[in-house]
Amino acid sequence: MIYDLAPDYVKSIAPYQPGKPISELARELGLEEASIVKLASNENPLGISPKALEAMEGALQDVARYPDGNGFAFKQAIANKFGVDMSQIVLGNGSNDVLELVARAFLTTETQAVYSQHAFAVYPLVTQAVGAEGVVTPAKDYGHDLIAMTAAITPNTRVIWIANPNNPTGTLLNRAELYSFLKDVPKNVLVVLDEAYDEYLADDLKSSSVEWLKSFDNLVISRTLSKAYGLAGLRVGFALASTSIADLMNRVRQPFNVNSVAQAAAVAALADDEFVARSRALNTAGMMQITQGLKRLGLDFIPSFGNFVSVRVGNAADVYQGLLQKGVIVRPVANYGMPEYLRVSIGLAQENARFLKALEEL
Ligand SMILES: *Cc1c(COP(=O)(O)O)cnc(C)c1O
């Protein structure tokens, strides 16, 4: 009975399926946690920047106090790094939070949001959670078909969600096609450009989307500190947008959505360019190691621009279970409409080797 009190659009949400935690597999198989390799959540295999860790230790002394609800120091660091005004920034408890803030500020049960087949699972989630209609456009070569997405716009469309690179397919849209898409989209439709993996891109592949904020008042850029910055467990992300959009998103934001330890770590992490450069270099080498291994095994994969790659293994559910038995956690992506694929995150060289060996044995 209580269940029926919730609106149908909430009851029909398919829950998000996170990567299996190391502790859970250790419990189930009676294994030592240290013997398990987790390549399932696109986490940074280098861990956390030593500078961020030090900043967190300092901030711990002060956790009896509420965080700065306006995140002054964190916003100042972002404003300096990206050349935007502080009024254009919205802080989030992870970038998932800022995606949700877009949905809560702009979507209603009368409106629609457009996203691509095989795009990041959070877009349908946050769209459905506010009762808006999700309009799915077919993928083109596993990536976003921007022509189809433009064509899907109706008078009720308020938001278009785009992940660049996309997770779990790793596909990348280039600067020119994105720019011409932005010019084609009506000014009264928000384009959310989710750049969670931007730090992993070679410089000549980056879109420089922050520059576009000057020309497009309907653009929202989403960034995270969960990936190359190594702060996934702290939950920190942010959005950059026009002042009007940021203002509206901030109105529906929880006043203290980013905790004080996370804010302190984020300021230090944003300044640690050396750590990000090391993370990117490790990823480039690991991507080479894994894709060459997959080629050797004769397996197809989708060329990826992120810190993960999706590989076609056939019966992915069985291979996933087989890998778990060998202490290797990867990510099934059947819920993304890719039942023959597994997504593997790029790890340390020895972790990548463990994965390839286990896969070969299977
Ligand atoms: C990992 C990921 C994020 C980051 O989510 P957080 O909430 O910041 O941890 C955002 N978008 C995409 C496409 C991702 O893959």
GROMACS .gro file of C-alpha atoms and ligand atoms in nm:
model
  377
    1MET     CA    1   0.000   0.000   0.000
    2ILE     CA    2   0.272   0.245   0.099
    3TYR     CA    3   0.450   0.149  -0.222
    4ASP     CA    4   0.153   0.275  -0.423
    5LEU     CA    5   0.179   0.621  -0.271
    6ALA     CA    6   0.482   0.697  -0.488
    7PRO     CA    7   0.418   0.826  -0.842
    8ASP     CA    8   0.450   0.573  -1.124
    9TYR     CA    9   0.753   0.753  -1.264
   10VAL     CA   10   0.939   0.683  -0.941
   11LYS     CA   11   0.826   0.320  -0.919
   12SER     CA   12   0.942   0.256  -1.274
   13ILE     CA   13   1.300   0.378  -1.216
   14ALA     CA   14   1.558   0.104  -1.272
   15PRO     CA   15   1.799   0.141  -0.977
   16TYR     CA   16   2.159   0.238  -1.055
   17GLN     CA   17   2.389  -0.065  -1.050
   18PRO     CA   18   2.724   0.030  -0.898
   19GLY     CA   19   3.047  -0.167  -0.934
   20LYS     CA   20   3.078  -0.450  -0.684
   21PRO     CA   21   3.274  -0.335  -0.377
   22ILE     CA   22   3.597  -0.521  -0.297
   23SER     CA   23   3.475  -0.590   0.058
   24GLU     CA   24   3.160  -0.759  -0.074
   25LEU     CA   25   3.346  -0.998  -0.304
   26ALA     CA   26   3.596  -1.073  -0.027
   27ARG     CA   27   3.305  -1.168   0.203
   28GLU     CA   28   3.134  -1.381  -0.060
   29LEU     CA   29   3.440  -1.577  -0.167
   30GLY     CA   30   3.630  -1.575   0.161
   31LEU     CA   31   3.921  -1.396  -0.006
   32GLU     CA   32   4.168  -1.143   0.130
   33GLU     CA   33   4.070  -0.794   0.013
   34ALA     CA   34   4.429  -0.736  -0.095
   35SER     CA   35   4.406  -1.027  -0.342
   36ILE     CA   36   4.114  -0.870  -0.528
   37VAL     CA   37   4.154  -0.643  -0.830
   38LYS     CA   38   3.870  -0.395  -0.887
   39LEU     CA   39   3.855  -0.247  -1.235
   40ALA     CA   40   3.485  -0.171  -1.221
   41SER     CA   41   3.420   0.193  -1.139
   42ASN     CA   42   3.670   0.399  -1.340
   43GLU     CA   43   3.851   0.496  -1.023
   44ASN     CA   44   4.203   0.637  -1.019
   45PRO     CA   45   4.447   0.347  -0.967
   46LEU     CA   46   4.707   0.592  -0.831
   47GLY     CA   47   4.476   0.673  -0.540
   48ILE     CA   48   4.469   1.028  -0.412
   49SER     CA   49   4.706   1.320  -0.463
   50PRO     CA   50   4.936   1.346  -0.158
   51LYS     CA   51   4.857   1.718  -0.145
   52ALA     CA   52   4.484   1.649  -0.129
   53LEU     CA   53   4.541   1.394   0.147
   54GLU     CA   54   4.734   1.648   0.350
   55ALA     CA   55   4.461   1.909   0.303
   56MET     CA   56   4.200   1.658   0.420
   57GLU     CA   57   4.396   1.585   0.736
   58GLY     CA   58   4.394   1.956   0.816
   59ALA     CA   59   4.021   1.987   0.747
   60LEU     CA   60   3.938   1.691   0.973
   61GLN     CA   61   4.019   1.904   1.276
   62ASP     CA   62   3.723   2.124   1.190
   63VAL     CA   63   3.444   1.879   1.112
   64ALA     CA   64   3.238   1.991   1.411
   65ARG     CA   65   3.161   2.301   1.204
   66TYR     CA   66   2.930   2.317   0.904
   67PRO     CA   67   3.107   2.351   0.572
   68ASP     CA   68   3.115   2.682   0.387
   69GLY     CA   69   2.780   2.650   0.211
   70ASN     CA   70   2.897   2.883  -0.066
   71GLY     CA   71   3.226   2.698  -0.105
   72PHE     CA   72   3.422   3.021  -0.141
   73ALA     CA   73   3.776   2.879  -0.153
   74PHE     CA   74   3.676   2.590  -0.381
   75LYS     CA   75   3.488   2.820  -0.618
   76GLN     CA   76   3.779   3.062  -0.622
   77ALA     CA   77   4.013   2.778  -0.719
   78ILE     CA   78   3.776   2.673  -0.999
   79ALA     CA   79   3.729   3.033  -1.118
   80ASN     CA   80   4.107   3.082  -1.138
   81LYS     CA   81   4.172   2.753  -1.311
   82PHE     CA   82   3.896   2.783  -1.572
   83GLY     CA   83   3.874   3.161  -1.616
   84VAL     CA   84   3.505   3.185  -1.520
   85ASP     CA   85   3.324   3.407  -1.273
   86MET     CA   86   3.239   3.256  -0.935
   87SER     CA   87   2.871   3.323  -1.009
   88GLN     CA   88   2.894   3.070  -1.295
   89ILE     CA   89   2.985   2.778  -1.066
   90VAL     CA   90   2.762   2.522  -0.895
   91LEU     CA   91   2.928   2.279  -0.655
   92GLY     CA   92   2.806   1.923  -0.629
   93ASN     CA   93   2.828   1.619  -0.407
   94GLY     CA   94   2.991   1.444  -0.700
   95SER     CA   95   2.897   1.554  -1.049
   96ASN     CA   96   2.593   1.323  -1.026
   97ASP     CA   97   2.460   1.585  -0.788
   98VAL     CA   98   2.493   1.869  -1.040
   99LEU     CA   99   2.320   1.656  -1.304
  100GLU     CA  100   2.035   1.610  -1.060
  101LEU     CA  101   2.028   1.985  -0.989
  102VAL     CA  102   1.982   2.051  -1.360
  103ALA     CA  103   1.691   1.808  -1.366
  104ARG     CA  104   1.530   1.956  -1.054
  105ALA     CA  105   1.571   2.314  -1.172
  106PHE     CA  106   1.455   2.267  -1.531
  107LEU     CA  107   1.253   1.947  -1.580
  108THR     CA  108   0.891   1.879  -1.484
  109THR     CA  109   0.632   1.612  -1.561
  110GLU     CA  110   0.534   1.819  -1.865
  111THR     CA  111   0.880   1.832  -2.023
  112GLN     CA  112   1.130   1.611  -2.201
  113ALA     CA  113   1.502   1.544  -2.190
  114VAL     CA  114   1.701   1.386  -2.473
  115TYR     CA  115   1.986   1.139  -2.431
  116SER     CA  116   2.155   0.877  -2.644
  117GLN     CA  117   2.131   0.502  -2.642
  118HIS     CA  118   2.431   0.363  -2.445
  119ALA     CA  119   2.483   0.699  -2.268
  120PHE     CA  120   2.565   0.738  -1.899
  121ALA     CA  121   2.298   0.573  -1.677
  122VAL     CA  122   2.248   0.877  -1.458
  123TYR     CA  123   2.074   1.075  -1.737
  124PRO     CA  124   1.765   0.852  -1.747
  125LEU     CA  125   1.774   0.829  -1.368
  126VAL     CA  126   1.763   1.201  -1.293
  127THR     CA  127   1.518   1.262  -1.579
  128GLN     CA  128   1.273   1.000  -1.452
  129ALA     CA  129   1.313   1.100  -1.089
  130VAL     CA  130   1.138   1.430  -1.160
  131GLY     CA  131   0.875   1.270  -1.385
  132ALA     CA  132   1.005   1.417  -1.710
  133GLU     CA  133   0.996   1.213  -2.028
  134GLY     CA  134   1.327   1.068  -2.145
  135VAL     CA  135   1.369   1.064  -2.523
  136VAL     CA  136   1.637   0.816  -2.635
  137THR     CA  137   1.807   0.862  -2.970
  138PRO     CA  138   1.983   0.567  -3.140
  139ALA     CA  139   2.361   0.563  -3.106
  140LYS     CA  140   2.591   0.601  -3.405
  141ASP     CA  141   2.894   0.371  -3.382
  142TYR     CA  142   2.824   0.344  -3.006
  143GLY     CA  143   2.850   0.722  -2.967
  144HIS     CA  144   2.613   1.019  -2.972
  145ASP     CA  145   2.438   1.093  -3.302
  146LEU     CA  146   2.412   1.470  -3.272
  147ILE     CA  147   2.198   1.501  -3.586
  148ALA     CA  148   1.944   1.259  -3.437
  149MET     CA  149   1.959   1.440  -3.105
  150THR     CA  150   1.887   1.775  -3.268
  151ALA     CA  151   1.602   1.620  -3.464
  152ALA     CA  152   1.452   1.480  -3.140
  153ILE     CA  153   1.398   1.829  -2.997
  154THR     CA  154   1.030   1.923  -2.953
  155PRO     CA  155   0.868   2.231  -2.797
  156ASN     CA  156   0.871   2.037  -2.467
  157THR     CA  157   1.244   1.961  -2.468
  158ARG     CA  158   1.433   2.139  -2.190
  159VAL     CA  159   1.757   1.944  -2.156
  160ILE     CA  160   1.994   1.742  -2.377
  161TRP     CA  161   2.241   1.522  -2.189
  162ILE     CA  162   2.575   1.450  -2.354
  163ALA     CA  163   2.874   1.264  -2.210
  164ASN     CA  164   3.201   1.344  -2.381
  165PRO     CA  165   3.381   1.106  -2.365
  166ASN     CA  166   3.083   0.879  -2.305
  167ASN     CA  167   3.070   0.611  -2.038
  168PRO     CA  168   3.054   0.310  -2.091
  169THR     CA  169   3.141   0.328  -2.462
  170GLY     CA  170   3.438   0.567  -2.439
  171THR     CA  171   3.339   0.744  -2.760
  172LEU     CA  172   3.441   1.106  -2.821
  173LEU     CA  173   3.274   1.385  -3.016
  174ASN     CA  174   3.514   1.627  -3.174
  175ARG     CA  175   3.524   2.001  -3.116
  176ALA     CA  176   3.386   2.099  -3.457
  177GLU     CA  177   3.084   1.870  -3.446
  178LEU     CA  178   2.998   1.973  -3.091
  179TYR     CA  179   3.031   2.339  -3.175
  180SER     CA  180   2.804   2.316  -3.475
  181PHE     CA  181   2.555   2.116  -3.266
  182LEU     CA  182   2.550   2.394  -3.006
  183LYS     CA  183   2.479   2.644  -3.281
  184ASP     CA  184   2.187   2.429  -3.407
  185VAL     CA  185   2.021   2.374  -3.069
  186PRO     CA  186   1.752   2.633  -2.986
  187LYS     CA  187   1.859   2.876  -2.712
  188ASN     CA  188   1.572   2.762  -2.489
  189VAL     CA  189   1.708   2.406  -2.461
  190LEU     CA  190   1.989   2.338  -2.214
  191VAL     CA  191   2.284   2.133  -2.335
  192VAL     CA  192   2.459   1.952  -2.050
  193LEU     CA  193   2.808   1.855  -2.154
  194ASP     CA  194   2.938   1.600  -1.905
  195GLU     CA  195   3.317   1.601  -1.925
  196ALA     CA  196   3.397   1.357  -1.645
  197TYR     CA  197   3.696   1.218  -1.840
  198ASP     CA  198   3.828   1.539  -1.994
  199GLU     CA  199   4.158   1.523  -1.800
  200TYR     CA  200   4.246   1.197  -1.976
  201LEU     CA  201   4.225   1.351  -2.323
  202ALA     CA  202   4.534   1.455  -2.513
  203ASP     CA  203   4.542   1.835  -2.539
  204ASP     CA  204   4.458   1.836  -2.909
  205LEU     CA  205   4.144   1.629  -2.844
  206LYS     CA  206   3.992   1.852  -2.576
  207SER     CA  207   3.690   2.058  -2.679
  208SER     CA  208   3.786   2.374  -2.486
  209SER     CA  209   3.417   2.390  -2.405
  210VAL     CA  210   3.470   2.644  -2.126
  211GLU     CA  211   3.536   2.906  -2.398
  212TRP     CA  212   3.191   2.831  -2.541
  213LEU     CA  213   3.021   2.949  -2.222
  214LYS     CA  214   3.079   3.303  -2.353
  215SER     CA  215   2.867   3.231  -2.662
  216PHE     CA  216   2.608   2.985  -2.532
  217ASP     CA  217   2.392   3.082  -2.233
  218ASN     CA  218   2.222   2.742  -2.254
  219LEU     CA  219   2.542   2.540  -2.203
  220VAL     CA  220   2.616   2.356  -1.878
  221ILE     CA  221   2.955   2.188  -1.836
  222SER     CA  222   2.982   1.918  -1.575
  223ARG     CA  223   3.317   1.819  -1.422
  224THR     CA  224   3.416   1.573  -1.153
  225LEU     CA  225   3.702   1.515  -0.914
  226SER     CA  226   3.615   1.144  -0.899
  227LYS     CA  227   3.831   1.029  -1.189
  228ALA     CA  228   4.171   1.182  -1.274
  229TYR     CA  229   4.172   1.378  -0.947
  230GLY     CA  230   4.123   1.059  -0.746
  231LEU     CA  231   3.851   1.176  -0.505
  232ALA     CA  232   3.563   0.939  -0.594
  233GLY     CA  233   3.492   0.847  -0.232
  234LEU     CA  234   3.468   1.209  -0.120
  235ARG     CA  235   3.199   1.296  -0.379
  236VAL     CA  236   3.302   1.625  -0.539
  237GLY     CA  237   3.208   1.774  -0.873
  238PHE     CA  238   3.093   2.104  -1.016
  239ALA     CA  239   2.907   2.265  -1.302
  240LEU     CA  240   3.007   2.570  -1.506
  241ALA     CA  241   2.725   2.759  -1.677
  242SER     CA  242   2.578   3.100  -1.740
  243THR     CA  243   2.502   3.300  -1.425
  244SER     CA  244   2.125   3.251  -1.470
  245ILE     CA  245   2.151   2.875  -1.492
  246ALA     CA  246   2.394   2.857  -1.200
  247ASP     CA  247   2.164   3.077  -0.992
  248LEU     CA  248   1.865   2.849  -1.054
  249MET     CA  249   2.063   2.533  -0.985
  250ASN     CA  250   2.193   2.683  -0.661
  251ARG     CA  251   1.836   2.750  -0.546
  252VAL     CA  252   1.748   2.379  -0.550
  253ARG     CA  253   2.086   2.271  -0.409
  254GLN     CA  254   2.111   2.146  -0.052
  255PRO     CA  255   2.284   2.429   0.137
  256PHE     CA  256   2.575   2.211   0.251
  257ASN     CA  257   2.593   1.957  -0.030
  258VAL     CA  258   2.975   1.946  -0.045
  259ASN     CA  259   3.129   1.859   0.290
  260SER     CA  260   3.420   2.052   0.436
  261VAL     CA  261   3.679   1.772   0.401
  262ALA     CA  262   3.587   1.729   0.036
  263GLN     CA  263   3.611   2.105  -0.028
  264ALA     CA  264   3.959   2.122   0.126
  265ALA     CA  265   4.076   1.817  -0.069
  266ALA     CA  266   3.931   1.956  -0.391
  267VAL     CA  267   4.119   2.286  -0.362
  268ALA     CA  268   4.447   2.099  -0.316
  269ALA     CA  269   4.368   1.845  -0.588
  270LEU     CA  270   4.283   2.112  -0.846
  271ALA     CA  271   4.625   2.267  -0.786
  272ASP     CA  272   4.814   1.939  -0.821
  273ASP     CA  273   4.875   1.935  -1.196
  274GLU     CA  274   5.161   1.692  -1.154
  275PHE     CA  275   4.929   1.427  -1.007
  276VAL     CA  276   4.680   1.467  -1.292
  277ALA     CA  277   4.962   1.443  -1.548
  278ARG     CA  278   5.084   1.120  -1.384
  279SER     CA  279   4.728   0.984  -1.382
  280ARG     CA  280   4.690   1.060  -1.750
  281ALA     CA  281   5.026   0.905  -1.842
  282LEU     CA  282   4.949   0.589  -1.645
  283ASN     CA  283   4.612   0.568  -1.817
  284THR     CA  284   4.762   0.605  -2.163
  285ALA     CA  285   5.011   0.325  -2.094
  286GLY     CA  286   4.746   0.103  -1.932
  287MET     CA  287   4.503   0.158  -2.218
  288MET     CA  288   4.776   0.043  -2.457
  289GLN     CA  289   4.852  -0.261  -2.241
  290ILE     CA  290   4.487  -0.369  -2.217
  291THR     CA  291   4.389  -0.303  -2.579
  292GLN     CA  292   4.698  -0.484  -2.708
  293GLY     CA  293   4.611  -0.775  -2.478
  294LEU     CA  294   4.254  -0.779  -2.610
  295LYS     CA  295   4.381  -0.778  -2.968
  296ARG     CA  296   4.607  -1.070  -2.886
  297LEU     CA  297   4.301  -1.257  -2.754
  298GLY     CA  298   4.113  -1.171  -3.073
  299LEU     CA  299   3.846  -0.974  -2.887
  300ASP     CA  300   3.665  -0.671  -3.029
  301PHE     CA  301   3.657  -0.356  -2.820
  302ILE     CA  302   3.524  -0.004  -2.866
  303PRO     CA  303   3.820   0.237  -2.898
  304SER     CA  304   3.797   0.450  -2.584
  305PHE     CA  305   3.900   0.802  -2.484
  306GLY     CA  306   3.829   0.747  -2.114
  307ASN     CA  307   3.999   0.550  -1.838
  308PHE     CA  308   3.811   0.232  -1.928
  309VAL     CA  309   3.733   0.023  -2.232
  310SER     CA  310   3.431  -0.190  -2.325
  311VAL     CA  311   3.516  -0.528  -2.472
  312ARG     CA  312   3.290  -0.774  -2.651
  313VAL     CA  313   3.319  -1.110  -2.478
  314GLY     CA  314   2.999  -1.282  -2.595
  315ASN     CA  315   2.811  -1.407  -2.291
  316ALA     CA  316   2.920  -1.122  -2.068
  317ALA     CA  317   2.718  -1.233  -1.763
  318ASP     CA  318   2.910  -1.564  -1.753
  319VAL     CA  319   3.249  -1.405  -1.817
  320TYR     CA  320   3.177  -1.148  -1.546
  321GLN     CA  321   3.103  -1.428  -1.296
  322GLY     CA  322   3.411  -1.618  -1.407
  323LEU     CA  323   3.630  -1.312  -1.352
  324LEU     CA  324   3.477  -1.262  -1.005
  325GLN     CA  325   3.573  -1.621  -0.916
  326LYS     CA  326   3.929  -1.526  -1.008
  327GLY     CA  327   3.913  -1.217  -0.785
  328VAL     CA  328   3.879  -0.966  -1.070
  329ILE     CA  329   3.585  -0.724  -1.062
  330VAL     CA  330   3.483  -0.555  -1.388
  331ARG     CA  331   3.150  -0.402  -1.490
  332PRO     CA  332   2.869  -0.571  -1.683
  333VAL     CA  333   2.691  -0.321  -1.910
  334ALA     CA  334   2.377  -0.516  -2.008
  335ASN     CA  335   2.175  -0.236  -1.845
  336TYR     CA  336   2.325  -0.006  -2.111
  337GLY     CA  337   2.186  -0.228  -2.387
  338MET     CA  338   2.525  -0.398  -2.434
  339PRO     CA  339   2.473  -0.757  -2.309
  340GLU     CA  340   2.779  -0.893  -2.492
  341TYR     CA  341   3.019  -0.637  -2.344
  342LEU     CA  342   3.211  -0.589  -2.023
  343ARG     CA  343   3.363  -0.256  -1.925
  344VAL     CA  344   3.706  -0.270  -1.768
  345SER     CA  345   3.868   0.029  -1.599
  346ILE     CA  346   4.236   0.093  -1.664
  347GLY     CA  347   4.436   0.001  -1.354
  348LEU     CA  348   4.799  -0.032  -1.253
  349ALA     CA  349   5.014  -0.241  -1.487
  350GLN     CA  350   4.997  -0.547  -1.260
  351GLU     CA  351   4.618  -0.512  -1.223
  352ASN     CA  352   4.574  -0.489  -1.600
  353ALA     CA  353   4.791  -0.800  -1.636
  354ARG     CA  354   4.578  -0.988  -1.377
  355PHE     CA  355   4.266  -0.899  -1.574
  356LEU     CA  356   4.413  -1.008  -1.908
  357LYS     CA  357   4.542  -1.336  -1.764
  358ALA     CA  358   4.205  -1.417  -1.601
  359LEU     CA  359   4.023  -1.330  -1.922
  360GLU     CA  360   4.254  -1.547  -2.128
  361GLU     CA  361   4.203  -1.843  -1.893
  362LEU     CA  362   3.825  -1.804  -1.921
  363LIG     C1  363   3.210   0.870  -1.347
  363LIG     C2  364   3.121   0.963  -1.421
  363LIG     C3  365   3.078   1.080  -1.361
  363LIG     C4  366   3.125   1.116  -1.224
  363LIG     O1  367   3.030   1.103  -1.128
  363LIG     P1  368   3.061   1.163  -0.984
  363LIG     O2  369   2.926   1.177  -0.925
  363LIG     O3  370   3.128   1.294  -1.004
  363LIG     O4  371   3.147   1.064  -0.913
  363LIG     C5  372   2.999   1.167  -1.432
  363LIG     N1  373   2.966   1.141  -1.560
  363LIG     C6  374   3.007   1.032  -1.622
  363LIG     C7  375   2.974   1.011  -1.765
  363LIG     C8  376   3.085   0.938  -1.554
  363LIG     O5  377   3.125   0.827  -1.615
   0.00000   0.00000   0.00000
